[in-house]
Amino acid sequence: MTDLARITVNPEVCGGRPCIRGQRVRVKDILDMLAAGASREQILEDYPYLEDGDISAALSYAATQADHPVLRVA
């Protein structure tokens, strides 16, 4: 399973927001925890049903979403 394959979007789960493997843990939840200073180990301890690859997937997903074309003004 590639990292991004762990990210699922289902209108029936969390209002269609990107989640981890169909669970009710949003990509944003993981990013918020990391931004608040939580370590991978802390997240995995608090959410034992998550895997380290899920955290990597959330970061990869965020990176692809943040990438956008550069507009040049002529």
MMTF fields as JSON, N, C-alpha, C and O atoms, coordinates in Angstrom:
{
  "mmtfVersion": "1.0.0",
  "mmtfProducer": "UNKNOWN",
  "numBonds": 295,
  "numAtoms": 296,
  "numGroups": 74,
  "numChains": 1,
  "numModels": 1,
  "chainsPerModel": [1],
  "groupsPerChain": [74],
  "chainIdList": ["A"],
  "bondAtomList": [4, 2, 8, 6, 12, 10, 16, 14, 20, 18, 24, 22, 28, 26, 32, 30, 36, 34, 40, 38, 44, 42, 48, 46, 52, 50, 56, 54, 60, 58, 64, 62, 68, 66, 72, 70, 76, 74, 80, 78, 84, 82, 88, 86, 92, 90, 96, 94, 100, 98, 104, 102, 108, 106, 112, 110, 116, 114, 120, 118, 124, 122, 128, 126, 132, 130, 136, 134, 140, 138, 144, 142, 148, 146, 152, 150, 156, 154, 160, 158, 164, 162, 168, 166, 172, 170, 176, 174, 180, 178, 184, 182, 188, 186, 192, 190, 196, 194, 200, 198, 204, 202, 208, 206, 212, 210, 216, 214, 220, 218, 224, 222, 228, 226, 232, 230, 236, 234, 240, 238, 244, 242, 248, 246, 252, 250, 256, 254, 260, 258, 264, 262, 268, 266, 272, 270, 276, 274, 280, 278, 284, 282, 288, 286, 292, 290],
  "bondOrderList": [1, 1, 1, 1, 1, 1, 1, 1, 1, 1, 1, 1, 1, 1, 1, 1, 1, 1, 1, 1, 1, 1, 1, 1, 1, 1, 1, 1, 1, 1, 1, 1, 1, 1, 1, 1, 1, 1, 1, 1, 1, 1, 1, 1, 1, 1, 1, 1, 1, 1, 1, 1, 1, 1, 1, 1, 1, 1, 1, 1, 1, 1, 1, 1, 1, 1, 1, 1, 1, 1, 1, 1, 1],
  "groupList": [{"groupName": "MET", "atomNameList": ["N", "CA", "C", "O"], "elementList": ["N", "C", "C", "O"], "formalChargeList": [0, 0, 0, 0], "bondAtomList": [1, 0, 2, 1, 3, 2], "bondOrderList": [1, 1, 2], "singleLetterCode": "M", "chemCompType": "L-PEPTIDE LINKING"}, {"groupName": "THR", "atomNameList": ["N", "CA", "C", "O"], "elementList": ["N", "C", "C", "O"], "formalChargeList": [0, 0, 0, 0], "bondAtomList": [1, 0, 2, 1, 3, 2], "bondOrderList": [1, 1, 2], "singleLetterCode": "T", "chemCompType": "L-PEPTIDE LINKING"}, {"groupName": "ASP", "atomNameList": ["N", "CA", "C", "O"], "elementList": ["N", "C", "C", "O"], "formalChargeList": [0, 0, 0, 0], "bondAtomList": [1, 0, 2, 1, 3, 2], "bondOrderList": [1, 1, 2], "singleLetterCode": "D", "chemCompType": "L-PEPTIDE LINKING"}, {"groupName": "LEU", "atomNameList": ["N", "CA", "C", "O"], "elementList": ["N", "C", "C", "O"], "formalChargeList": [0, 0, 0, 0], "bondAtomList": [1, 0, 2, 1, 3, 2], "bondOrderList": [1, 1, 2], "singleLetterCode": "L", "chemCompType": "L-PEPTIDE LINKING"}, {"groupName": "ALA", "atomNameList": ["N", "CA", "C", "O"], "elementList": ["N", "C", "C", "O"], "formalChargeList": [0, 0, 0, 0], "bondAtomList": [1, 0, 2, 1, 3, 2], "bondOrderList": [1, 1, 2], "singleLetterCode": "A", "chemCompType": "L-PEPTIDE LINKING"}, {"groupName": "ARG", "atomNameList": ["N", "CA", "C", "O"], "elementList": ["N", "C", "C", "O"], "formalChargeList": [0, 0, 0, 0], "bondAtomList": [1, 0, 2, 1, 3, 2], "bondOrderList": [1, 1, 2], "singleLetterCode": "R", "chemCompType": "L-PEPTIDE LINKING"}, {"groupName": "ILE", "atomNameList": ["N", "CA", "C", "O"], "elementList": ["N", "C", "C", "O"], "formalChargeList": [0, 0, 0, 0], "bondAtomList": [1, 0, 2, 1, 3, 2], "bondOrderList": [1, 1, 2], "singleLetterCode": "I", "chemCompType": "L-PEPTIDE LINKING"}, {"groupName": "VAL", "atomNameList": ["N", "CA", "C", "O"], "elementList": ["N", "C", "C", "O"], "formalChargeList": [0, 0, 0, 0], "bondAtomList": [1, 0, 2, 1, 3, 2], "bondOrderList": [1, 1, 2], "singleLetterCode": "V", "chemCompType": "L-PEPTIDE LINKING"}, {"groupName": "ASN", "atomNameList": ["N", "CA", "C", "O"], "elementList": ["N", "C", "C", "O"], "formalChargeList": [0, 0, 0, 0], "bondAtomList": [1, 0, 2, 1, 3, 2], "bondOrderList": [1, 1, 2], "singleLetterCode": "N", "chemCompType": "L-PEPTIDE LINKING"}, {"groupName": "PRO", "atomNameList": ["N", "CA", "C", "O"], "elementList": ["N", "C", "C", "O"], "formalChargeList": [0, 0, 0, 0], "bondAtomList": [1, 0, 2, 1, 3, 2], "bondOrderList": [1, 1, 2], "singleLetterCode": "P", "chemCompType": "L-PEPTIDE LINKING"}, {"groupName": "GLU", "atomNameList": ["N", "CA", "C", "O"], "elementList": ["N", "C", "C", "O"], "formalChargeList": [0, 0, 0, 0], "bondAtomList": [1, 0, 2, 1, 3, 2], "bondOrderList": [1, 1, 2], "singleLetterCode": "E", "chemCompType": "L-PEPTIDE LINKING"}, {"groupName": "CYS", "atomNameList": ["N", "CA", "C", "O"], "elementList": ["N", "C", "C", "O"], "formalChargeList": [0, 0, 0, 0], "bondAtomList": [1, 0, 2, 1, 3, 2], "bondOrderList": [1, 1, 2], "singleLetterCode": "C", "chemCompType": "L-PEPTIDE LINKING"}, {"groupName": "GLY", "atomNameList": ["N", "CA", "C", "O"], "elementList": ["N", "C", "C", "O"], "formalChargeList": [0, 0, 0, 0], "bondAtomList": [1, 0, 2, 1, 3, 2], "bondOrderList": [1, 1, 2], "singleLetterCode": "G", "chemCompType": "PEPTIDE LINKING"}, {"groupName": "GLN", "atomNameList": ["N", "CA", "C", "O"], "elementList": ["N", "C", "C", "O"], "formalChargeList": [0, 0, 0, 0], "bondAtomList": [1, 0, 2, 1, 3, 2], "bondOrderList": [1, 1, 2], "singleLetterCode": "Q", "chemCompType": "L-PEPTIDE LINKING"}, {"groupName": "LYS", "atomNameList": ["N", "CA", "C", "O"], "elementList": ["N", "C", "C", "O"], "formalChargeList": [0, 0, 0, 0], "bondAtomList": [1, 0, 2, 1, 3, 2], "bondOrderList": [1, 1, 2], "singleLetterCode": "K", "chemCompType": "L-PEPTIDE LINKING"}, {"groupName": "SER", "atomNameList": ["N", "CA", "C", "O"], "elementList": ["N", "C", "C", "O"], "formalChargeList": [0, 0, 0, 0], "bondAtomList": [1, 0, 2, 1, 3, 2], "bondOrderList": [1, 1, 2], "singleLetterCode": "S", "chemCompType": "L-PEPTIDE LINKING"}, {"groupName": "TYR", "atomNameList": ["N", "CA", "C", "O"], "elementList": ["N", "C", "C", "O"], "formalChargeList": [0, 0, 0, 0], "bondAtomList": [1, 0, 2, 1, 3, 2], "bondOrderList": [1, 1, 2], "singleLetterCode": "Y", "chemCompType": "L-PEPTIDE LINKING"}, {"groupName": "HIS", "atomNameList": ["N", "CA", "C", "O"], "elementList": ["N", "C", "C", "O"], "formalChargeList": [0, 0, 0, 0], "bondAtomList": [1, 0, 2, 1, 3, 2], "bondOrderList": [1, 1, 2], "singleLetterCode": "H", "chemCompType": "L-PEPTIDE LINKING"}],
  "groupTypeList": [0, 1, 2, 3, 4, 5, 6, 1, 7, 8, 9, 10, 7, 11, 12, 12, 5, 9, 11, 6, 5, 12, 13, 5, 7, 5, 7, 14, 2, 6, 3, 2, 0, 3, 4, 4, 12, 4, 15, 5, 10, 13, 6, 3, 10, 2, 16, 9, 16, 3, 10, 2, 12, 2, 6, 15, 4, 4, 3, 15, 16, 4, 4, 1, 13, 4, 2, 17, 9, 7, 3, 5, 7, 4],
  "groupIdList": [1, 2, 3, 4, 5, 6, 7, 8, 9, 10, 11, 12, 13, 14, 15, 16, 17, 18, 19, 20, 21, 22, 23, 24, 25, 26, 27, 28, 29, 30, 31, 32, 33, 34, 35, 36, 37, 38, 39, 40, 41, 42, 43, 44, 45, 46, 47, 48, 49, 50, 51, 52, 53, 54, 55, 56, 57, 58, 59, 60, 61, 62, 63, 64, 65, 66, 67, 68, 69, 70, 71, 72, 73, 74],
  "secStructList": [7, 7, 4, 4, 4, 4, 3, 3, 7, 7, 6, 6, 1, 4, 4, 4, 7, 7, 3, 3, 6, 6, 1, 1, 7, 5, 2, 2, 2, 2, 2, 2, 2, 2, 2, 6, 6, 7, 7, 2, 2, 2, 2, 2, 2, 2, 7, 6, 6, 7, 7, 2, 2, 2, 2, 2, 2, 2, 2, 2, 2, 2, 2, 2, 2, 2, 7, 7, 7, 7, 7, 7, 7, 7],
  "xCoordList": [0.855, 0.0, 0.9, 1.726, 0.733, 1.5, 0.913, -0.234, 1.71, 1.239, -0.104, -1.024, -0.225, -1.452, -2.65, -3.789, -2.423, -3.541, -4.207, -5.328, -3.547, -4.12, -5.158, -5.952, -5.151, -6.081, -7.359, -7.319, -8.476, -9.757, -10.69, -10.613, -11.567, -12.585, -13.918, -14.126, -14.815, -16.119, -17.138, -17.018, -18.14, -19.134, -19.847, -20.418, -19.822, -20.484, -19.614, -20.092, -18.337, -17.401, -16.831, -16.214, -17.038, -16.503, -16.863, -16.053, -18.062, -18.532, -17.731, -17.705, -17.08, -16.314, -14.916, -14.221, -14.492, -13.133, -12.138, -12.479, -10.912, -9.905, -9.616, -9.33, -9.696, -9.498, -8.43, -7.973, -8.057, -7.071, -7.784, -8.528, -7.556, -8.063, -9.534, -9.912, -10.358, -11.79, -12.222, -13.407, -11.269, -11.597, -12.02, -11.893, -12.504, -12.945, -11.816, -12.005, -10.655, -9.504, -9.153, -8.71, -9.359, -9.111, -7.625, -6.874, -7.222, -5.851, -5.571, -4.497, -6.527, -6.361, -6.099, -5.323, -6.731, -6.52, -5.053, -4.457, -4.483, -3.082, -2.18, -1.235, -2.469, -1.655, -1.742, -0.736, -2.924, -3.093, -2.27, -1.639, -2.282, -1.504, -0.013, 0.697, 0.459, 1.885, 2.235, 3.28, 1.366, 1.613, 1.636, 2.324, 0.886, 0.853, 2.04, 2.187, 2.892, 4.099, 4.08, 5.041, 3.001, 2.937, 3.924, 4.083, 4.574, 5.483, 4.683, 3.546, 5.291, 4.659, 4.34, 3.264, 5.286, 5.118, 3.913, 3.151, 3.748, 2.614, 1.293, 0.334, 1.249, 0.022, -0.32, -1.472, 0.681, 0.432, 0.038, -0.712, 0.538, 0.157, -1.287, -2.042, -1.661, -3.022, -4.061, -5.228, -3.646, -4.533, -3.917, -3.338, -4.029, -3.339, -3.787, -3.099, -4.913, -5.382, -4.733, -4.939, -3.955, -3.201, -1.842, -1.347, -1.257, 0.072, 0.982, 0.513, 2.277, 3.232, 3.048, 3.189, 2.739, 2.5, 1.321, 1.276, 0.361, -0.786, -0.344, -0.849, 0.586, 1.101, 1.878, 1.738, 2.687, 3.426, 2.461, 2.687, 1.388, 0.391, -0.263, -0.478, -0.58, -1.192, -0.254, -0.687, 1.022, 2.005, 2.158, 2.237, 2.199, 2.319, 1.102, 1.225, -0.066, -1.298, -1.293, -1.64, -0.9, -0.847, 0.144, -0.111, 1.262, 2.266, 1.717, 1.966, 0.972, 0.423, -0.66, -0.81, -1.411, -2.46, -1.886, -2.49, -0.737, -0.119, 0.601, 0.891, 0.886, 1.579, 0.573, -0.516, 0.938, 0.046, 0.893, 2.07, 0.302, 1.069, 1.455, 0.718, 2.604, 3.072, 2.529, 2.74, 1.834, 1.283, 2.273, 2.781, 2.523, 3.464, 2.683, 1.814, 3.007, 2.372, 3.278, 4.47, 2.7, 3.493, 3.643, 4.28],
  "yCoordList": [-1.174, 0.0, 1.236, 1.412, 2.077, 3.315, 4.243, 4.087, 5.197, 6.117, 6.742, 6.723, 7.294, 8.008, 7.083, 7.542, 5.791, 4.842, 4.695, 4.194, 5.118, 5.063, 6.163, 6.088, 7.167, 8.29, 7.956, 7.653, 8.014, 7.723, 8.914, 9.685, 9.04, 10.087, 9.406, 8.806, 9.507, 8.872, 9.852, 10.281, 10.216, 11.179, 10.726, 11.552, 9.427, 8.886, 8.961, 8.705, 9.312, 9.336, 10.742, 11.261, 11.351, 12.695, 13.721, 14.583, 13.624, 14.605, 14.645, 15.668, 13.541, 13.484, 14.066, 14.2, 14.411, 14.927, 13.769, 12.636, 14.044, 12.986, 12.347, 13.038, 11.022, 10.255, 9.189, 8.94, 8.581, 7.503, 6.161, 5.785, 5.452, 4.096, 3.914, 2.893, 4.891, 4.784, 4.949, 4.843, 5.206, 5.408, 6.857, 7.693, 7.129, 8.497, 9.323, 10.061, 9.181, 10.017, 10.776, 10.193, 12.085, 12.908, 13.21, 13.224, 13.448, 13.89, 15.132, 15.259, 16.044, 17.283, 17.007, 17.724, 15.987, 15.653, 15.308, 15.766, 14.501, 14.112, 15.331, 15.523, 16.149, 17.346, 18.304, 18.894, 18.461, 19.331, 18.825, 19.611, 17.514, 16.956, 17.186, 17.561, 16.958, 17.186, 18.663, 18.995, 19.546, 20.986, 21.445, 22.406, 20.758, 21.106, 20.537, 20.771, 19.784, 19.282, 17.811, 17.313, 17.113, 15.679, 14.922, 15.232, 13.94, 13.098, 11.966, 11.696, 11.314, 10.144, 9.109, 8.511, 8.913, 7.913, 8.244, 7.354, 9.535, 9.945, 9.694, 9.202, 10.03, 9.834, 8.353, 7.968, 7.52, 6.083, 5.473, 4.497, 6.043, 5.568, 5.948, 5.149, 7.173, 7.656, 7.028, 6.899, 6.64, 6.053, 4.735, 4.687, 3.674, 2.425, 1.748, 0.856, 2.154, 1.579, 2.258, 1.824, 3.311, 3.947, 3.268, 2.644, 3.408, 2.882, 4.041, 5.099, 3.831, 4.878, 5.334, 6.52, 4.408, 4.764, 5.695, 6.448, 5.655, 6.566, 8.006, 8.922, 8.199, 9.548, 10.043, 11.196, 9.175, 9.54, 9.875, 10.812, 9.105, 9.353, 10.717, 11.434, 11.079, 12.388, 13.513, 14.502, 13.358, 14.375, 14.439, 15.528, 13.293, 13.264, 13.898, 14.655, 13.583, 14.154, 15.674, 16.39, 16.155, 17.605, 18.264, 19.352, 17.604, 18.171, 18.272, 19.262, 17.259, 17.328, 18.393, 19.032, 18.587, 19.605, 21.019, 21.952, 21.173, 22.492, 22.904, 24.083, 21.939, 22.243, 22.853, 22.315, 23.956, 24.594, 25.236, 25.526, 25.455, 26.072, 27.506, 28.223, 27.887, 29.262, 30.092, 29.773, 31.146, 32.03, 33.145, 33.794, 33.342, 34.412, 35.569, 35.372, 36.739, 37.933, 38.472, 38.701, 38.664, 39.134, 40.636, 41.194],
  "zCoordList": [0.0, 0.0, 0.0, 0.895, -0.999, -0.998, 0.057, 0.478, 0.469, 1.507, 1.162, 1.979, -0.041, -0.381, -0.514, -0.427, -0.724, -0.794, 0.57, 0.654, 1.625, 2.966, 3.19, 4.128, 2.342, 2.476, 1.71, 0.518, 2.401, 1.768, 1.908, 2.865, 0.933, 0.966, 0.699, -0.356, 1.667, 1.571, 2.124, 3.272, 1.332, 1.814, 3.088, 3.8, 3.384, 4.568, 5.827, 6.933, 5.654, 6.79, 6.926, 5.996, 8.078, 8.376, 7.307, 6.967, 6.788, 5.814, 4.524, 3.84, 4.187, 2.947, 3.064, 2.057, 4.265, 4.442, 4.353, 4.691, 3.901, 3.788, 5.148, 6.126, 5.189, 6.419, 6.217, 5.101, 7.302, 7.281, 7.195, 8.101, 6.119, 5.893, 6.25, 6.824, 5.916, 6.14, 7.586, 7.903, 8.455, 9.866, 10.082, 9.188, 11.236, 11.546, 12.147, 13.114, 11.555, 11.904, 10.631, 9.641, 10.679, 9.499, 9.347, 10.322, 8.122, 7.855, 8.684, 9.272, 8.736, 9.499, 10.979, 11.61, 11.535, 12.948, 13.2, 14.174, 12.317, 12.467, 12.29, 13.055, 11.287, 11.061, 12.244, 12.639, 12.806, 13.981, 15.165, 15.871, 15.377, 16.489, 16.286, 17.219, 15.064, 14.773, 14.94, 15.5, 14.457, 14.565, 16.023, 16.366, 16.873, 18.295, 19.055, 20.255, 18.352, 18.986, 19.369, 19.955, 19.047, 19.361, 18.477, 17.297, 19.058, 18.276, 17.637, 18.024, 16.661, 16.048, 17.129, 17.138, 18.025, 19.076, 19.966, 20.344, 20.297, 21.132, 20.406, 21.002, 19.129, 18.353, 18.294, 18.5, 18.013, 17.908, 19.25, 19.297, 20.327, 21.657, 21.97, 22.523, 21.612, 21.883, 20.951, 21.321, 19.755, 18.749, 18.278, 17.193, 19.066, 18.764, 17.469, 16.972, 16.924, 15.66, 14.455, 13.322, 14.682, 13.599, 13.472, 14.41, 12.292, 12.016, 11.624, 11.204, 11.763, 11.418, 9.969, 9.668, 9.086, 7.685, 7.497, 6.524, 8.417, 8.345, 8.559, 7.909, 9.46, 9.72, 8.506, 8.098, 7.939, 6.723, 5.593, 4.828, 5.496, 4.45, 4.625, 3.647, 5.869, 6.13, 5.706, 5.116, 6.007, 5.616, 4.106, 3.537, 3.455, 1.991, 1.335, 0.371, 1.863, 1.322, 1.455, 0.516, 2.625, 2.848, 1.89, 1.374, 1.659, 0.75, -0.667, -1.355, -1.113, -2.467, -2.566, -3.607, -1.493, -1.503, -1.467, -1.997, -0.851, -0.732, -2.012, -2.214, -2.87, -4.122, -5.095, -5.292, -5.687, -6.651, -7.74, -7.527, -8.896, -9.97, -9.61, -8.933, -10.075, -9.888, -11.044, -12.214, -10.695, -11.726, -12.002, -11.088, -13.231, -13.613, -14.234, -15.082, -13.802, -14.343, -15.446, -15.24, -16.586, -17.732, -17.729, -18.622]
}
